[in-house]
XYZ file of C-alpha atoms in Angstrom:
372
model
C -23.555 -1.497 -19.876
C -21.458 1.576 -19.122
C -17.710 1.142 -19.366
C -15.728 1.858 -16.233
C -12.924 4.402 -16.090
C -10.318 2.390 -14.177
C -7.852 5.283 -14.142
C -10.437 7.509 -12.474
C -11.297 4.779 -9.950
C -7.631 4.610 -8.832
C -7.187 8.378 -9.090
C -4.230 8.201 -11.499
C -3.502 9.667 -14.911
C -3.658 7.527 -18.047
C 0.133 7.684 -18.425
C 0.737 6.625 -14.793
C 3.663 4.304 -14.189
C 3.295 0.779 -12.769
C 4.656 2.037 -9.440
C 2.136 4.919 -9.304
C -0.707 2.496 -10.004
C 0.478 0.112 -7.282
C 0.842 2.944 -4.734
C -2.646 4.229 -5.533
C -4.081 0.731 -5.144
C -2.448 0.139 -1.758
C -3.590 3.527 -0.461
C -7.212 3.055 -1.538
C -7.378 -0.629 -0.607
C -6.175 0.184 2.896
C -8.796 2.940 3.178
C -11.814 0.973 1.909
C -10.944 -2.562 3.117
C -14.164 -4.214 4.423
C -12.421 -5.190 7.679
C -11.750 -1.539 8.556
C -14.176 0.816 10.268
C -15.805 2.812 7.504
C -14.734 0.245 4.895
C -16.776 -0.134 1.725
C -16.958 -3.673 0.210
C -18.355 -2.467 -3.125
C -15.779 0.330 -3.459
C -13.049 -2.103 -2.431
C -14.163 -4.578 -5.102
C -14.176 -1.797 -7.732
C -10.668 -0.654 -6.710
C -9.374 -4.225 -6.883
C -10.961 -4.768 -10.296
C -9.280 -1.613 -11.621
C -5.920 -2.731 -10.234
C -6.191 -6.187 -11.836
C -6.577 -4.530 -15.239
C -4.078 -1.661 -14.977
C -1.340 -3.698 -13.265
C -1.229 -6.172 -16.163
C 0.573 -4.924 -19.268
C -1.501 -7.107 -21.580
C -4.848 -6.206 -20.027
C -3.947 -2.518 -19.779
C -3.011 -2.462 -23.464
C -6.373 -3.991 -24.367
C -8.224 -1.587 -22.085
C -6.406 1.498 -23.456
C -7.092 0.440 -27.033
C -10.625 -0.946 -26.845
C -12.019 0.358 -23.538
C -12.521 -3.167 -22.259
C -10.587 -6.364 -21.540
C -11.120 -9.623 -23.382
C -9.971 -12.207 -20.850
C -11.296 -14.800 -18.479
C -10.530 -15.612 -14.867
C -9.486 -13.533 -11.933
C -6.290 -12.503 -10.207
C -5.050 -11.815 -6.755
C -3.554 -8.557 -5.494
C -0.460 -8.167 -3.332
C -2.436 -8.075 -0.058
C -4.532 -11.120 -0.830
C -7.338 -8.987 -2.238
C -8.996 -11.148 -4.902
C -11.476 -10.117 -7.540
C -12.669 -11.437 -10.854
C -11.095 -10.225 -14.059
C -12.866 -8.187 -16.702
C -15.874 -9.683 -18.515
C -15.085 -12.321 -21.123
C -15.529 -11.520 -24.778
C -18.975 -12.684 -25.875
C -22.640 -12.015 -25.496
C -22.451 -9.393 -22.740
C -20.836 -6.833 -25.008
C -21.784 -8.370 -28.341
C -19.581 -8.217 -31.407
C -19.856 -5.206 -33.678
C -17.259 -5.173 -36.499
C -18.099 -1.537 -37.170
C -16.596 -0.608 -33.797
C -13.079 -1.369 -35.082
C -11.052 0.678 -37.497
C -9.610 -2.186 -39.549
C -9.106 -5.944 -39.662
C -5.921 -5.591 -37.637
C -8.008 -4.345 -34.686
C -10.349 -7.345 -35.011
C -7.441 -9.788 -35.169
C -5.989 -8.296 -31.978
C -9.333 -8.801 -30.221
C -9.521 -12.437 -31.388
C -5.942 -13.042 -30.287
C -6.605 -11.608 -26.840
C -9.827 -13.639 -26.597
C -8.171 -16.914 -27.543
C -5.423 -16.381 -24.986
C -8.024 -15.527 -22.346
C -10.033 -18.769 -22.790
C -6.949 -20.952 -23.179
C -6.986 -21.595 -26.936
C -3.568 -20.071 -27.233
C -0.824 -19.853 -24.633
C 2.504 -18.153 -24.671
C 5.655 -20.077 -23.948
C 6.062 -20.189 -20.200
C 8.432 -17.935 -18.369
C 8.813 -18.511 -14.672
C 6.810 -16.000 -12.697
C 8.185 -13.688 -10.074
C 7.849 -14.664 -6.462
C 4.978 -13.583 -4.262
C 4.818 -10.221 -2.519
C 4.911 -10.432 1.275
C 3.308 -8.246 3.929
C 4.166 -7.559 7.547
C 3.380 -4.988 10.239
C 5.717 -3.018 12.491
C 4.751 -0.867 15.467
C 6.733 2.188 16.516
C 6.447 4.977 19.080
C 5.528 8.581 18.304
C 9.111 9.513 19.232
C 10.359 7.117 16.530
C 8.013 8.790 14.047
C 9.546 12.140 15.061
C 13.213 11.160 14.827
C 13.062 8.311 12.321
C 14.182 4.830 13.270
C 15.644 1.552 12.086
C 13.820 -1.607 13.069
C 14.744 -5.221 12.437
C 12.037 -7.605 11.252
C 12.073 -11.384 10.866
C 9.887 -13.383 8.503
C 9.816 -16.553 6.409
C 10.359 -16.371 2.675
C 11.509 -18.411 -0.297
C 15.158 -17.862 -1.224
C 17.347 -19.205 -4.017
C 18.573 -22.742 -3.555
C 22.334 -22.541 -3.103
C 22.884 -26.170 -4.042
C 21.633 -25.763 -7.627
C 21.861 -21.956 -8.011
C 18.064 -21.721 -8.498
C 18.027 -24.105 -11.479
C 16.162 -26.896 -9.727
C 18.651 -29.448 -11.032
C 22.393 -30.070 -11.023
C 23.889 -28.388 -14.078
C 26.918 -30.699 -14.180
C 24.590 -33.690 -14.704
C 23.226 -32.115 -17.885
C 19.766 -32.345 -19.475
C 18.033 -34.318 -22.209
C 15.309 -33.368 -24.664
C 11.798 -33.794 -23.319
C 10.188 -36.823 -24.987
C 6.667 -35.504 -24.419
C 7.121 -32.365 -26.542
C 10.210 -33.493 -28.498
C 12.222 -30.648 -27.011
C 9.798 -27.952 -28.224
C 8.426 -26.983 -24.820
C 4.949 -26.823 -26.381
C 2.234 -29.292 -27.323
C -0.233 -28.566 -30.133
C -3.807 -29.794 -29.858
C -6.742 -29.366 -32.214
C -9.796 -27.904 -30.493
C -13.187 -26.723 -31.604
C -14.298 -23.277 -30.451
C -17.035 -20.762 -31.150
C -15.563 -19.817 -34.510
C -14.544 -23.253 -35.795
C -11.495 -25.459 -35.233
C -8.352 -24.017 -33.717
C -4.910 -25.298 -32.924
C -4.262 -24.882 -29.235
C -0.667 -24.450 -28.150
C -0.163 -25.644 -24.593
C 2.867 -25.487 -22.382
C 4.371 -28.909 -21.891
C 3.567 -29.851 -18.312
C 6.425 -32.312 -18.033
C 9.267 -29.903 -18.846
C 7.397 -26.701 -17.856
C 8.015 -25.217 -21.317
C 11.812 -25.525 -21.283
C 11.986 -28.420 -23.711
C 14.610 -30.086 -21.512
C 14.422 -32.649 -18.726
C 17.175 -32.545 -16.080
C 19.187 -35.705 -15.630
C 19.420 -35.101 -11.877
C 16.916 -33.106 -9.801
C 18.344 -31.067 -6.928
C 17.820 -33.026 -3.716
C 17.715 -29.875 -1.568
C 14.847 -28.032 -3.282
C 13.257 -31.003 -5.104
C 13.395 -29.169 -8.430
C 11.755 -25.906 -7.319
C 14.995 -23.911 -7.338
C 14.085 -22.263 -4.030
C 13.824 -23.039 -0.326
C 11.859 -21.581 2.579
C 13.955 -20.055 5.322
C 13.783 -17.413 8.054
C 15.059 -14.014 6.936
C 15.967 -10.844 8.816
C 15.758 -7.351 7.397
C 16.436 -3.882 8.775
C 13.752 -1.352 7.864
C 14.698 2.330 7.786
C 11.755 4.513 8.806
C 11.968 8.144 7.739
C 10.961 10.963 10.144
C 7.327 12.000 9.814
C 6.006 8.566 8.813
C 2.216 8.375 9.118
C 0.142 5.792 10.961
C -1.046 3.283 8.354
C 1.657 4.216 5.854
C 3.033 1.366 3.742
C 6.751 1.011 3.070
C 7.811 -1.037 0.051
C 11.144 -2.843 -0.120
C 11.667 -4.096 -3.653
C 12.952 -7.595 -4.438
C 12.821 -8.708 -0.797
C 9.773 -10.985 -1.024
C 9.602 -14.611 -2.137
C 12.033 -15.715 -4.827
C 10.286 -17.099 -7.914
C 10.598 -20.735 -8.945
C 13.655 -21.811 -10.952
C 15.270 -18.381 -11.117
C 12.108 -16.270 -11.328
C 12.474 -12.723 -10.020
C 11.813 -11.995 -6.357
C 8.634 -10.288 -5.200
C 8.494 -7.237 -2.960
C 7.728 -6.841 0.722
C 5.178 -4.319 1.975
C 5.433 -3.093 5.567
C 2.446 -1.497 7.281
C 3.544 1.037 9.908
C 1.463 1.397 13.062
C 2.205 4.132 15.606
C 1.420 3.455 19.263
C -0.899 5.896 21.077
C 1.061 8.457 23.112
C 0.180 9.234 26.757
C 0.574 13.012 26.263
C 0.432 13.976 22.593
C -2.359 13.571 20.078
C -1.330 13.628 16.434
C -3.192 15.088 13.460
C -0.967 14.867 10.401
C 2.308 16.622 11.290
C 0.656 18.694 14.062
C 0.698 17.697 17.732
C -1.853 18.575 20.425
C -1.057 18.716 24.148
C -3.029 19.560 27.298
C -1.235 21.543 30.019
C -2.461 22.591 33.446
C -1.790 26.238 34.394
C -2.771 28.555 37.233
C -4.919 31.557 36.382
C -2.729 33.932 38.368
C 0.398 32.641 36.622
C -1.254 33.429 33.316
C -2.361 36.893 34.459
C 1.066 37.705 35.877
C 2.778 36.681 32.645
C 4.768 33.892 34.227
C 6.424 31.375 31.938
C 4.792 27.990 31.444
C 7.011 25.035 30.575
C 6.210 21.895 28.544
C 8.348 19.083 27.180
C 8.275 18.710 23.394
C 8.147 15.433 21.475
C 11.879 15.848 20.857
C 12.571 15.873 24.612
C 13.415 19.583 24.905
C 11.834 21.857 27.519
C 9.910 24.712 25.946
C 8.956 27.814 27.994
C 6.382 30.338 26.815
C 4.148 33.151 28.034
C 0.459 33.442 27.298
C -0.062 36.561 25.148
C -2.255 39.358 26.558
C -5.962 39.084 25.733
C -5.499 35.478 24.600
C -8.744 33.476 24.637
C -8.147 30.531 26.944
C -10.767 28.326 25.260
C -8.533 28.175 22.168
C -5.299 26.138 21.852
C -2.058 28.117 21.879
C 0.001 27.502 18.729
C 3.780 27.048 18.895
C 5.135 27.019 15.333
C 7.498 24.292 14.065
C 7.329 22.162 17.222
C 5.311 19.331 15.710
C 6.458 16.334 13.658
C 8.462 16.565 10.446
C 6.416 16.429 7.257
C 7.267 13.117 5.554
C 9.945 13.528 2.856
C 10.103 17.288 3.478
C 12.140 19.829 5.423
C 8.980 21.363 6.902
C 7.607 20.648 10.356
C 4.158 20.775 11.846
C 3.093 22.881 14.835
C 2.428 22.190 18.507
C -0.987 23.228 19.869
C -1.270 23.552 23.656
C -4.687 23.513 25.320
C -4.404 25.261 28.700
C -6.411 23.670 31.490
C -7.009 26.088 34.383
C -5.914 24.546 37.667
C -8.408 25.228 40.443
C -7.240 25.230 44.077
C -8.808 22.561 46.294
C -9.679 24.983 49.134
C -9.549 28.746 49.616
C -9.076 30.474 52.965
C -11.245 33.437 53.921
C -8.290 35.751 53.322
C -7.690 34.307 49.844
C -11.361 34.672 48.959
C -11.298 38.346 50.028
C -8.177 38.992 47.931
C -9.805 37.415 44.900
C -12.983 39.413 45.489
C -10.933 42.618 45.615
C -9.119 41.526 42.454
C -12.434 40.963 40.711
C -13.556 44.493 41.590
C -10.229 45.826 40.254
C -10.289 43.951 36.962
C -14.005 44.143 36.326
C -15.557 41.761 33.832
C -12.339 39.785 33.217
C -13.571 37.661 36.097
């Protein structure tokens, strides 16, 4: 079975930061999501699998060191994209002691394996809150100028009554009788390699070793409450359709003081009645009279910024091509550069010509030759 290069799948370097890995995942997941036109379920599954490994410090460490992950179970990504974790240690790969440099390598594999199948657990720390997602829709003018938009959503926030503890601190705590204040319970279990002592988190005290004397009546011990929140999102000029904006620490608050998740905002840009956008460039159709073009008269259009732009068609210009006006498109996101405006001239034909007008045009054709 060939090993997968998860860094190559996400298009990042091996020393990529957590933020770079997350950005790459969101970009590719949005592109290949099965619900999108042109989506690819298999590619999407592969991208998600790579993200599950590289977004976890423990799994990434195993992968970087051994080229594989020794764990069981799956995970869920920030947009609800779920996929199974890496293959469990066992018969699929086989066990070859010669593949490891020393006994320390083997012990690290065993340790990772035992944690993966539940024979050993670390003392619990409360997990961060969930990431949230929402969508905002803006106009093309907003994408040109930049905008601020207010959004409302429901999220978990810290309980003010107990300051996220889940209990009233003034009432104090007592040692958990189930684990004798240790926060852990040891059990003897038999595994593939003999008998092992399994260390489990105490379910009664959630690993703290202490039981509150008085649970908070507002949050019922969770340390957080659901409420409606409002947030102002600043949208930079040049934002792309489908671009995702991340606002850190604005998602759900974790239980009992756990860190807050992030919120991801998908930007959609409404279709414009006049302009078509391709990256930072804009395309516009404009009616013009042939004689106005031949006589070098100025043609006026309104730009996306609301200004009136007047221009002349250059001599010998091919009318089947769009006319380019430099730096009149949209700003390039996070840059001082701007795109261009391309104007496609549509020749306006008169509804009816008088006999006199037809004769004048016929004379003009004889004068100008093959131009007509």
